[in-house]
PDB file of C-alpha atoms and ligand atoms in Angstrom:
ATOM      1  CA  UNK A   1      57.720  35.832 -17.806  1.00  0.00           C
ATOM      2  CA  UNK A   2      59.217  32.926 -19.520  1.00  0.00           C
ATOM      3  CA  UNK A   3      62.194  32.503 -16.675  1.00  0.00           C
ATOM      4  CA  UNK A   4      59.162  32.736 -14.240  1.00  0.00           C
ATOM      5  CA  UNK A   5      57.517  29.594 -16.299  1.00  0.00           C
ATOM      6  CA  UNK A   6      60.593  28.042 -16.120  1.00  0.00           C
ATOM      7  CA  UNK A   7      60.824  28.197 -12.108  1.00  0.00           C
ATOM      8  CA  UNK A   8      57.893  26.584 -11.812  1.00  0.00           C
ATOM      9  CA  UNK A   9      57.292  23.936 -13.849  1.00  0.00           C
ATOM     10  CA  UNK A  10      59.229  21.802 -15.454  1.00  0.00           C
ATOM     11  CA  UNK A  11      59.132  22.826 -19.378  1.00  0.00           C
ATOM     12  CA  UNK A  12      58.579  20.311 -22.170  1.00  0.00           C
ATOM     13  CA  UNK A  13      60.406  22.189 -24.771  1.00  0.00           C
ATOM     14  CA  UNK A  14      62.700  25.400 -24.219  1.00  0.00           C
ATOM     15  CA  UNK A  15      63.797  26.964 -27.614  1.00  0.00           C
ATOM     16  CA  UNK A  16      64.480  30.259 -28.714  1.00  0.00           C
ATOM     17  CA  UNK A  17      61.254  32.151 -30.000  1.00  0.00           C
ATOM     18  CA  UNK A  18      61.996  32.123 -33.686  1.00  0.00           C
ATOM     19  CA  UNK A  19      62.122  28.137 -33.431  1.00  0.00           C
ATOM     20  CA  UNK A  20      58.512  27.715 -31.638  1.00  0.00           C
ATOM     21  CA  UNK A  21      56.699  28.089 -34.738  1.00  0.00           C
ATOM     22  CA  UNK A  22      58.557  25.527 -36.269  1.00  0.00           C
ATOM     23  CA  UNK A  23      57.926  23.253 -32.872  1.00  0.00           C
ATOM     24  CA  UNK A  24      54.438  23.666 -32.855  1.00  0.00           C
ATOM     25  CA  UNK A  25      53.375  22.843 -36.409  1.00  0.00           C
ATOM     26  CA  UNK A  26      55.919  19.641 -35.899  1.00  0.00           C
ATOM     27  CA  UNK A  27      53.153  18.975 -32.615  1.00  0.00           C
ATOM     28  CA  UNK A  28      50.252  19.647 -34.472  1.00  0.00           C
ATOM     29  CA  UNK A  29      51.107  17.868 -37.903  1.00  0.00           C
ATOM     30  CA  UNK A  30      53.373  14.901 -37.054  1.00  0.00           C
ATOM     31  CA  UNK A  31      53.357  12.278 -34.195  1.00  0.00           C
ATOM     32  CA  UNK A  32      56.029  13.302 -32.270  1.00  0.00           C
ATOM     33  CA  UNK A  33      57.146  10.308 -29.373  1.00  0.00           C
ATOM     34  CA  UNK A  34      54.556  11.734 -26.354  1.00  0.00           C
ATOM     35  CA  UNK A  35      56.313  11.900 -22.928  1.00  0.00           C
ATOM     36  CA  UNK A  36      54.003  10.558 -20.508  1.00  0.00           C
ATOM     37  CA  UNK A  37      53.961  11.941 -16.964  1.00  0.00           C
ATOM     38  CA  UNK A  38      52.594  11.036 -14.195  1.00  0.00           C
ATOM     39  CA  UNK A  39      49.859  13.196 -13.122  1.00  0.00           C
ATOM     40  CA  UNK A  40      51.225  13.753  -9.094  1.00  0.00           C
ATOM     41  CA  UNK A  41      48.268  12.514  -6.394  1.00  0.00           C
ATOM     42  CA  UNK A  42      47.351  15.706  -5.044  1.00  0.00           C
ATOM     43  CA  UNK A  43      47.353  17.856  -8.473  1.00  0.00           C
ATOM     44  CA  UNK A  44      44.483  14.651  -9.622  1.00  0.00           C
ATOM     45  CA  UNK A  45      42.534  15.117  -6.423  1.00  0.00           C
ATOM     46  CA  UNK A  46      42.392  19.118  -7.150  1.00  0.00           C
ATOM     47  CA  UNK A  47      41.488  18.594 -10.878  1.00  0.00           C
ATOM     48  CA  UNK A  48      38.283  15.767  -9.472  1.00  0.00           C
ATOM     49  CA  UNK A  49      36.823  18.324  -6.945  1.00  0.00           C
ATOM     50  CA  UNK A  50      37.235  21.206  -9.375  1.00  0.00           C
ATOM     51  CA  UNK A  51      35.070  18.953 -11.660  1.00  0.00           C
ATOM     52  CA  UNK A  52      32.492  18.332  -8.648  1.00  0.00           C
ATOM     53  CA  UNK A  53      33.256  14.490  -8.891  1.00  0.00           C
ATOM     54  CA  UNK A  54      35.179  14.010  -5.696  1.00  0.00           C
ATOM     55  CA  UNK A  55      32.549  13.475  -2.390  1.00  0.00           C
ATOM     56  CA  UNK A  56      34.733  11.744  -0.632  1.00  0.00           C
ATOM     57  CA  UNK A  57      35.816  13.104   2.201  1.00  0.00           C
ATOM     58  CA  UNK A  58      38.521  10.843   2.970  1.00  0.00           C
ATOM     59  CA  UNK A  59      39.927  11.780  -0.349  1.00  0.00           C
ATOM     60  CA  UNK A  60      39.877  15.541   0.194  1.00  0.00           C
ATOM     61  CA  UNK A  61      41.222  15.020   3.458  1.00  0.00           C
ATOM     62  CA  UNK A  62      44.690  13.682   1.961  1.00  0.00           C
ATOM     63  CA  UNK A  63      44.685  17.439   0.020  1.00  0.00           C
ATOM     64  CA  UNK A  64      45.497  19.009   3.116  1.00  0.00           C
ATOM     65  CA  UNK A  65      45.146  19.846   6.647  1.00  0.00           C
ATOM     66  CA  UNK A  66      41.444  20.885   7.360  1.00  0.00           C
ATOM     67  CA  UNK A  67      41.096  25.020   8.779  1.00  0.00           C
ATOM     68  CA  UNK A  68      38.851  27.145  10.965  1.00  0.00           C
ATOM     69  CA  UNK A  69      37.160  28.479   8.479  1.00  0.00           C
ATOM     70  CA  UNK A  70      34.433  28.408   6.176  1.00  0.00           C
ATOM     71  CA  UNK A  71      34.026  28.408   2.428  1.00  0.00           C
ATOM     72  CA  UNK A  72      32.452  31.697   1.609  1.00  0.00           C
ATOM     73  CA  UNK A  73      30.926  30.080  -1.623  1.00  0.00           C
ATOM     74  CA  UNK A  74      28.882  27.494  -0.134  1.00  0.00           C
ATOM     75  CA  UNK A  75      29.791  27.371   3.930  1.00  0.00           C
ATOM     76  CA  UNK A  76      31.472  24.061   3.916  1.00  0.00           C
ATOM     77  CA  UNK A  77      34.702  23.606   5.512  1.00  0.00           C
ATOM     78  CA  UNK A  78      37.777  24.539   4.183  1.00  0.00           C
ATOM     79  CA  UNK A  79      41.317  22.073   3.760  1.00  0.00           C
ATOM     80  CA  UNK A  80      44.569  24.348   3.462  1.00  0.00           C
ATOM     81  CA  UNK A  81      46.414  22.939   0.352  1.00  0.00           C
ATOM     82  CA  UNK A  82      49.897  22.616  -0.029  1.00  0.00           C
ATOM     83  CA  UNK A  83      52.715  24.408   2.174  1.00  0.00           C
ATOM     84  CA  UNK A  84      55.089  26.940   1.593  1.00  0.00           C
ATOM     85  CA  UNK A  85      54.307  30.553   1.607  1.00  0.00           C
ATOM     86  CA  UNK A  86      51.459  30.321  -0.887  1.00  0.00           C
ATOM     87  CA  UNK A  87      48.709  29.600   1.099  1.00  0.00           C
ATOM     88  CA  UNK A  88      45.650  28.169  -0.552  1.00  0.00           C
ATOM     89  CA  UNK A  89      42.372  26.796   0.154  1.00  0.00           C
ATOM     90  CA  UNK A  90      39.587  24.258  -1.196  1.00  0.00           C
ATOM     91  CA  UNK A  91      36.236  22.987   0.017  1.00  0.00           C
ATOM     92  CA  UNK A  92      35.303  20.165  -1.472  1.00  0.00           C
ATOM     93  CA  UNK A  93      32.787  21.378  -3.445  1.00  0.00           C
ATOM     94  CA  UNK A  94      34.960  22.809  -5.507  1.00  0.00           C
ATOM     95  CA  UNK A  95      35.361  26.413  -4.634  1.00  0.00           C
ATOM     96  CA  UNK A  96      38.991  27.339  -4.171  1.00  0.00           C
ATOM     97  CA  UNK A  97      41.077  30.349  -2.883  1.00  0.00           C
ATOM     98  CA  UNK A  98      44.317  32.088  -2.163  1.00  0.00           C
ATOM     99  CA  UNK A  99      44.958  33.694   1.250  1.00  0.00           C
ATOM    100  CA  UNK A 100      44.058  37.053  -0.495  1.00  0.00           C
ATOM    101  CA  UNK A 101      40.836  36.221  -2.551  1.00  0.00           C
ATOM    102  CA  UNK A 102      39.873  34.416   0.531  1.00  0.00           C
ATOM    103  CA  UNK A 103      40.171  37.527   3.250  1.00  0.00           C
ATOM    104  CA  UNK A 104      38.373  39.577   0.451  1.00  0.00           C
ATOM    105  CA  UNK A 105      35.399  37.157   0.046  1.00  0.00           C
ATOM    106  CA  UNK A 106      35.541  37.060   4.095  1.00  0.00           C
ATOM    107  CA  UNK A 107      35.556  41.033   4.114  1.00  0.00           C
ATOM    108  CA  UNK A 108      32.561  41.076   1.723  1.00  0.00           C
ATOM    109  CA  UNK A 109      30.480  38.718   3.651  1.00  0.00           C
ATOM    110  CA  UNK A 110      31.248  40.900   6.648  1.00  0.00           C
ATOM    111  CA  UNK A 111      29.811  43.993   5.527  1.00  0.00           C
ATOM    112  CA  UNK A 112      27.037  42.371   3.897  1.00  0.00           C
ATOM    113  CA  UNK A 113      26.106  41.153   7.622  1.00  0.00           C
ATOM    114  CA  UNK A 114      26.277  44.020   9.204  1.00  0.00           C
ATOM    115  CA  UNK A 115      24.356  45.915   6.460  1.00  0.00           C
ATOM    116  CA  UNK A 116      21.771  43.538   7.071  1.00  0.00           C
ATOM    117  CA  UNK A 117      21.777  43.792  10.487  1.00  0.00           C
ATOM    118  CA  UNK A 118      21.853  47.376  10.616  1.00  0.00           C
ATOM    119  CA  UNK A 119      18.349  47.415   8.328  1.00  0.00           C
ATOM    120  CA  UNK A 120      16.682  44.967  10.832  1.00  0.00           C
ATOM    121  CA  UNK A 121      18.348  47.317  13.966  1.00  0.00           C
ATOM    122  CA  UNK A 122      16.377  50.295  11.958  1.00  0.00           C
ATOM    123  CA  UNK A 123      13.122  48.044  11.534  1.00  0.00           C
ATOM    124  CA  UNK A 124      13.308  47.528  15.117  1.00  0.00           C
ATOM    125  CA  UNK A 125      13.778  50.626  16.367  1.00  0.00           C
ATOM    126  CA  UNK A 126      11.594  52.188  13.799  1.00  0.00           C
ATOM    127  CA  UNK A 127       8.773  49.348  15.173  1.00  0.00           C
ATOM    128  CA  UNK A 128       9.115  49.829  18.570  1.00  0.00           C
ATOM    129  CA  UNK A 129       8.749  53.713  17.788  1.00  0.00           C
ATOM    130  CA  UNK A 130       5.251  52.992  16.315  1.00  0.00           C
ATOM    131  CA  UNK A 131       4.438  50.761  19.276  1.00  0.00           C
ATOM    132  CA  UNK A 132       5.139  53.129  21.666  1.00  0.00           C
ATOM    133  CA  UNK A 133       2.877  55.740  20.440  1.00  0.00           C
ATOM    134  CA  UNK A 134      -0.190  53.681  20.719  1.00  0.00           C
ATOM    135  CA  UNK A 135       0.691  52.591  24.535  1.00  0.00           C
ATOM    136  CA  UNK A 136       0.484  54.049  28.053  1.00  0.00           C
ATOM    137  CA  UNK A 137       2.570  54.128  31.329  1.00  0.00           C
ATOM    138  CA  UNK A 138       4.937  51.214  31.801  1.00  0.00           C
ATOM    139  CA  UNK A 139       3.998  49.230  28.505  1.00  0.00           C
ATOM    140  CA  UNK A 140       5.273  52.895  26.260  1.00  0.00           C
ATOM    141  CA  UNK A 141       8.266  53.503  28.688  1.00  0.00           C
ATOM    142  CA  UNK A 142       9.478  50.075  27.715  1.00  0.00           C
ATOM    143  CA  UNK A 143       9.311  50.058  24.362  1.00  0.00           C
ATOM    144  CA  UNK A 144      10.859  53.709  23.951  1.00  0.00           C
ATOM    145  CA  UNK A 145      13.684  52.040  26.106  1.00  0.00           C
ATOM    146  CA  UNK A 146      13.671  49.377  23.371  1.00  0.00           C
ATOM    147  CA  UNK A 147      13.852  50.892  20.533  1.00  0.00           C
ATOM    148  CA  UNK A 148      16.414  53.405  22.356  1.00  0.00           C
ATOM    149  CA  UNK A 149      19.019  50.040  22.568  1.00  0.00           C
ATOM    150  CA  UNK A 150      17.862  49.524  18.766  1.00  0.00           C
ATOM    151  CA  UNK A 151      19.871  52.903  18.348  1.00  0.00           C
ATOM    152  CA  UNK A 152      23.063  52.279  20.730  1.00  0.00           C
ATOM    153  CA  UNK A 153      23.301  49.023  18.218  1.00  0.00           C
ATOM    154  CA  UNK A 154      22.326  51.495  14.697  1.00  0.00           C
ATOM    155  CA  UNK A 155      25.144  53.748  15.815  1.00  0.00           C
ATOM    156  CA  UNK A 156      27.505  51.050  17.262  1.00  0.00           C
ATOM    157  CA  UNK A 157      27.730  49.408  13.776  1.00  0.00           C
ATOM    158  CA  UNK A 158      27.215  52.533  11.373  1.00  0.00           C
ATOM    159  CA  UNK A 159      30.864  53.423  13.365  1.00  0.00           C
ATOM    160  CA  UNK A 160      32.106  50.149  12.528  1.00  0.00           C
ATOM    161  CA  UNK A 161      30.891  50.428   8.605  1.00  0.00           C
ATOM    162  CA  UNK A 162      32.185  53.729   8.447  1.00  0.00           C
ATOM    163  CA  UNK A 163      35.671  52.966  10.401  1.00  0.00           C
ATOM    164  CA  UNK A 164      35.679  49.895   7.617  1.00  0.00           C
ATOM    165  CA  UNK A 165      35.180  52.093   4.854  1.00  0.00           C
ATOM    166  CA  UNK A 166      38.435  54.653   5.681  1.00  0.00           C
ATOM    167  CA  UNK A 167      40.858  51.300   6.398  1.00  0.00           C
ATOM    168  CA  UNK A 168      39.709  50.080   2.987  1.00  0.00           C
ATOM    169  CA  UNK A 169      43.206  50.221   1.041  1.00  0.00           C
ATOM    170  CA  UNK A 170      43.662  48.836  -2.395  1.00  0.00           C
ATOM    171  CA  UNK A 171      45.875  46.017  -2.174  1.00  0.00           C
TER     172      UNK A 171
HETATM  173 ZN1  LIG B 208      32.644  25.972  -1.185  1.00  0.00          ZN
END
Protein backbone atom coordinates (compact mmCIF):
# COMPACT_ATOMS: atom_id res chain seq x y z
CA UNK A 1 0.00 0.00 0.00
CA UNK A 2 2.59 2.51 0.79
CA UNK A 3 4.60 1.88 -2.77
CA UNK A 4 1.01 2.31 -4.25
CA UNK A 5 0.86 5.92 -2.32
CA UNK A 6 4.02 6.56 -3.55
CA UNK A 7 3.01 6.04 -7.40
CA UNK A 8 0.60 8.37 -7.15
CA UNK A 9 1.28 11.23 -5.45
CA UNK A 10 4.06 12.86 -4.76
CA UNK A 11 4.90 12.20 -0.84
CA UNK A 12 5.82 14.98 1.58
CA UNK A 13 7.83 12.87 3.85
CA UNK A 14 9.01 9.12 3.20
CA UNK A 15 10.66 7.58 6.37
CA UNK A 16 10.83 4.32 7.73
CA UNK A 17 7.78 3.48 10.11
CA UNK A 18 9.56 3.58 13.41
CA UNK A 19 10.56 7.35 12.53
CA UNK A 20 6.80 8.61 11.73
CA UNK A 21 5.95 8.98 15.22
CA UNK A 22 8.74 11.04 15.79
CA UNK A 23 7.69 13.14 12.39
CA UNK A 24 4.37 13.70 13.36
CA UNK A 25 4.64 15.04 16.91
CA UNK A 26 7.61 17.38 15.26
CA UNK A 27 4.23 18.53 12.77
CA UNK A 28 1.94 18.82 15.41
CA UNK A 29 4.18 20.55 18.18
CA UNK A 30 6.74 22.71 16.32
CA UNK A 31 6.50 25.01 13.21
CA UNK A 32 8.15 23.16 10.82
CA UNK A 33 9.04 25.50 7.31
CA UNK A 34 5.41 24.62 5.34
CA UNK A 35 5.97 23.72 1.64
CA UNK A 36 3.44 25.46 -0.25
CA UNK A 37 2.02 23.87 -3.40
CA UNK A 38 0.15 24.91 -5.81
CA UNK A 39 -3.22 23.50 -5.78
CA UNK A 40 -3.29 22.29 -9.89
CA UNK A 41 -6.53 24.09 -11.86
CA UNK A 42 -8.54 21.17 -12.42
CA UNK A 43 -8.04 19.37 -8.83
CA UNK A 44 -9.58 23.31 -7.45
CA UNK A 45 -12.44 23.16 -9.90
CA UNK A 46 -13.32 19.42 -8.57
CA UNK A 47 -12.92 20.45 -4.86
CA UNK A 48 -15.62 23.93 -5.77
CA UNK A 49 -18.33 21.69 -7.40
CA UNK A 50 -17.92 18.99 -4.76
CA UNK A 51 -18.70 21.92 -2.35
CA UNK A 52 -21.83 22.99 -4.62
CA UNK A 53 -20.13 26.48 -5.17
CA UNK A 54 -19.19 26.18 -8.80
CA UNK A 55 -22.47 27.16 -11.33
CA UNK A 56 -20.56 28.09 -13.84
CA UNK A 57 -20.73 26.28 -16.62
CA UNK A 58 -17.92 27.65 -18.42
CA UNK A 59 -15.86 26.61 -15.49
CA UNK A 60 -16.97 22.98 -15.43
CA UNK A 61 -16.57 22.87 -18.97
CA UNK A 62 -12.60 23.31 -18.68
CA UNK A 63 -12.93 19.86 -16.26
CA UNK A 64 -13.48 17.90 -19.19
CA UNK A 65 -15.05 16.93 -22.33
CA UNK A 66 -18.93 16.89 -21.86
CA UNK A 67 -20.67 12.91 -22.49
CA UNK A 68 -23.91 11.32 -23.66
CA UNK A 69 -25.05 10.69 -20.64
CA UNK A 70 -26.87 11.68 -17.73
CA UNK A 71 -26.13 12.08 -14.05
CA UNK A 72 -28.13 9.41 -12.35
CA UNK A 73 -28.19 11.63 -9.11
CA UNK A 74 -29.90 14.55 -10.38
CA UNK A 75 -30.24 14.12 -14.51
CA UNK A 76 -27.89 16.83 -15.44
CA UNK A 77 -25.27 16.26 -17.89
CA UNK A 78 -22.26 14.63 -17.31
CA UNK A 79 -18.27 16.06 -18.22
CA UNK A 80 -15.72 13.01 -18.46
CA UNK A 81 -12.75 14.09 -16.21
CA UNK A 82 -9.34 13.47 -16.83
CA UNK A 83 -7.82 10.82 -19.40
CA UNK A 84 -6.07 7.78 -19.10
CA UNK A 85 -7.66 4.53 -18.36
CA UNK A 86 -9.49 5.72 -15.26
CA UNK A 87 -12.45 7.02 -16.53
CA UNK A 88 -14.44 9.35 -14.35
CA UNK A 89 -17.35 11.51 -14.36
CA UNK A 90 -18.92 14.81 -12.71
CA UNK A 91 -22.07 16.85 -13.16
CA UNK A 92 -21.81 19.92 -11.92
CA UNK A 93 -23.84 19.60 -9.19
CA UNK A 94 -21.56 17.79 -7.59
CA UNK A 95 -22.32 14.16 -7.99
CA UNK A 96 -19.32 12.24 -9.26
CA UNK A 97 -18.50 8.69 -10.59
CA UNK A 98 -16.14 6.08 -11.87
CA UNK A 99 -16.95 4.11 -15.05
CA UNK A 100 -18.07 1.26 -12.64
CA UNK A 101 -20.23 3.10 -9.95
CA UNK A 102 -21.61 4.86 -12.90
CA UNK A 103 -22.89 1.59 -15.10
CA UNK A 104 -24.21 0.33 -11.64
CA UNK A 105 -26.25 3.49 -10.83
CA UNK A 106 -27.30 3.24 -14.74
CA UNK A 107 -28.25 -0.58 -14.16
CA UNK A 108 -30.32 0.38 -11.08
CA UNK A 109 -32.25 3.07 -12.71
CA UNK A 110 -32.95 0.54 -15.44
CA UNK A 111 -34.69 -1.95 -13.52
CA UNK A 112 -36.38 0.49 -11.47
CA UNK A 113 -38.05 1.63 -14.96
CA UNK A 114 -39.06 -1.29 -16.07
CA UNK A 115 -40.47 -2.37 -12.66
CA UNK A 116 -42.47 0.57 -12.91
CA UNK A 117 -43.54 0.07 -16.13
CA UNK A 118 -44.37 -3.40 -15.73
CA UNK A 119 -46.94 -2.31 -12.61
CA UNK A 120 -48.63 0.31 -14.92
CA UNK A 121 -48.59 -2.64 -17.99
CA UNK A 122 -50.53 -4.80 -15.10
CA UNK A 123 -52.87 -1.72 -14.17
CA UNK A 124 -53.64 -1.55 -17.71
CA UNK A 125 -54.32 -4.74 -18.55
CA UNK A 126 -55.95 -5.45 -15.29
CA UNK A 127 -58.28 -2.06 -16.28
CA UNK A 128 -59.09 -2.87 -19.53
CA UNK A 129 -60.13 -6.43 -18.10
CA UNK A 130 -62.75 -4.67 -15.87
CA UNK A 131 -63.85 -2.53 -18.81
CA UNK A 132 -64.48 -5.18 -20.91
CA UNK A 133 -66.83 -6.97 -18.75
CA UNK A 134 -69.26 -4.18 -18.51
CA UNK A 135 -69.32 -3.66 -22.54
CA UNK A 136 -70.90 -5.27 -25.61
CA UNK A 137 -69.97 -6.16 -29.27
CA UNK A 138 -67.22 -4.05 -30.79
CA UNK A 139 -66.63 -1.64 -27.71
CA UNK A 140 -65.67 -5.33 -25.36
CA UNK A 141 -63.77 -6.92 -28.38
CA UNK A 142 -61.54 -3.89 -28.29
CA UNK A 143 -60.69 -3.58 -25.06
CA UNK A 144 -60.01 -7.47 -24.53
CA UNK A 145 -57.64 -6.80 -27.59
CA UNK A 146 -56.20 -4.04 -25.38
CA UNK A 147 -55.56 -5.33 -22.50
CA UNK A 148 -54.33 -8.58 -24.54
CA UNK A 149 -51.18 -6.08 -25.95
CA UNK A 150 -51.00 -4.98 -22.10
CA UNK A 151 -49.83 -8.74 -21.72
CA UNK A 152 -47.44 -9.19 -24.94
CA UNK A 153 -45.69 -5.95 -23.10
CA UNK A 154 -46.14 -7.79 -19.12
CA UNK A 155 -44.41 -10.80 -20.59
CA UNK A 156 -42.01 -8.97 -23.01
CA UNK A 157 -40.37 -7.19 -20.00
CA UNK A 158 -40.88 -9.87 -17.10
CA UNK A 159 -38.31 -11.87 -19.84
CA UNK A 160 -36.13 -9.01 -19.87
CA UNK A 161 -36.15 -8.65 -15.77
CA UNK A 162 -35.70 -12.15 -15.46
CA UNK A 163 -32.88 -12.52 -18.37
CA UNK A 164 -31.31 -9.37 -16.19
CA UNK A 165 -31.47 -11.13 -13.09
CA UNK A 166 -29.33 -14.54 -14.36
CA UNK A 167 -26.50 -12.04 -16.20
CA UNK A 168 -26.25 -10.30 -12.83
CA UNK A 169 -22.47 -11.25 -11.89
CA UNK A 170 -20.70 -9.79 -8.95
CA UNK A 171 -18.04 -7.70 -10.18
ZN1 LIG B 1 -25.75 15.06 -10.61
Amino acid sequence: MPTNAMNQIEADYILPVSEIGNLLTKLTTKKLPLRRKTVPKDILTEAKIAERVLSDLQAVNSLGEQVPFNCPGCGGVLWKIGGGKELRYRCHTGHAYTYKSLLAEQTTKIEETMWTALRMFEERRNLLTTYAKTQTGAVARSAVERSEQSQVHIDRIRAILLADDKSTTPN
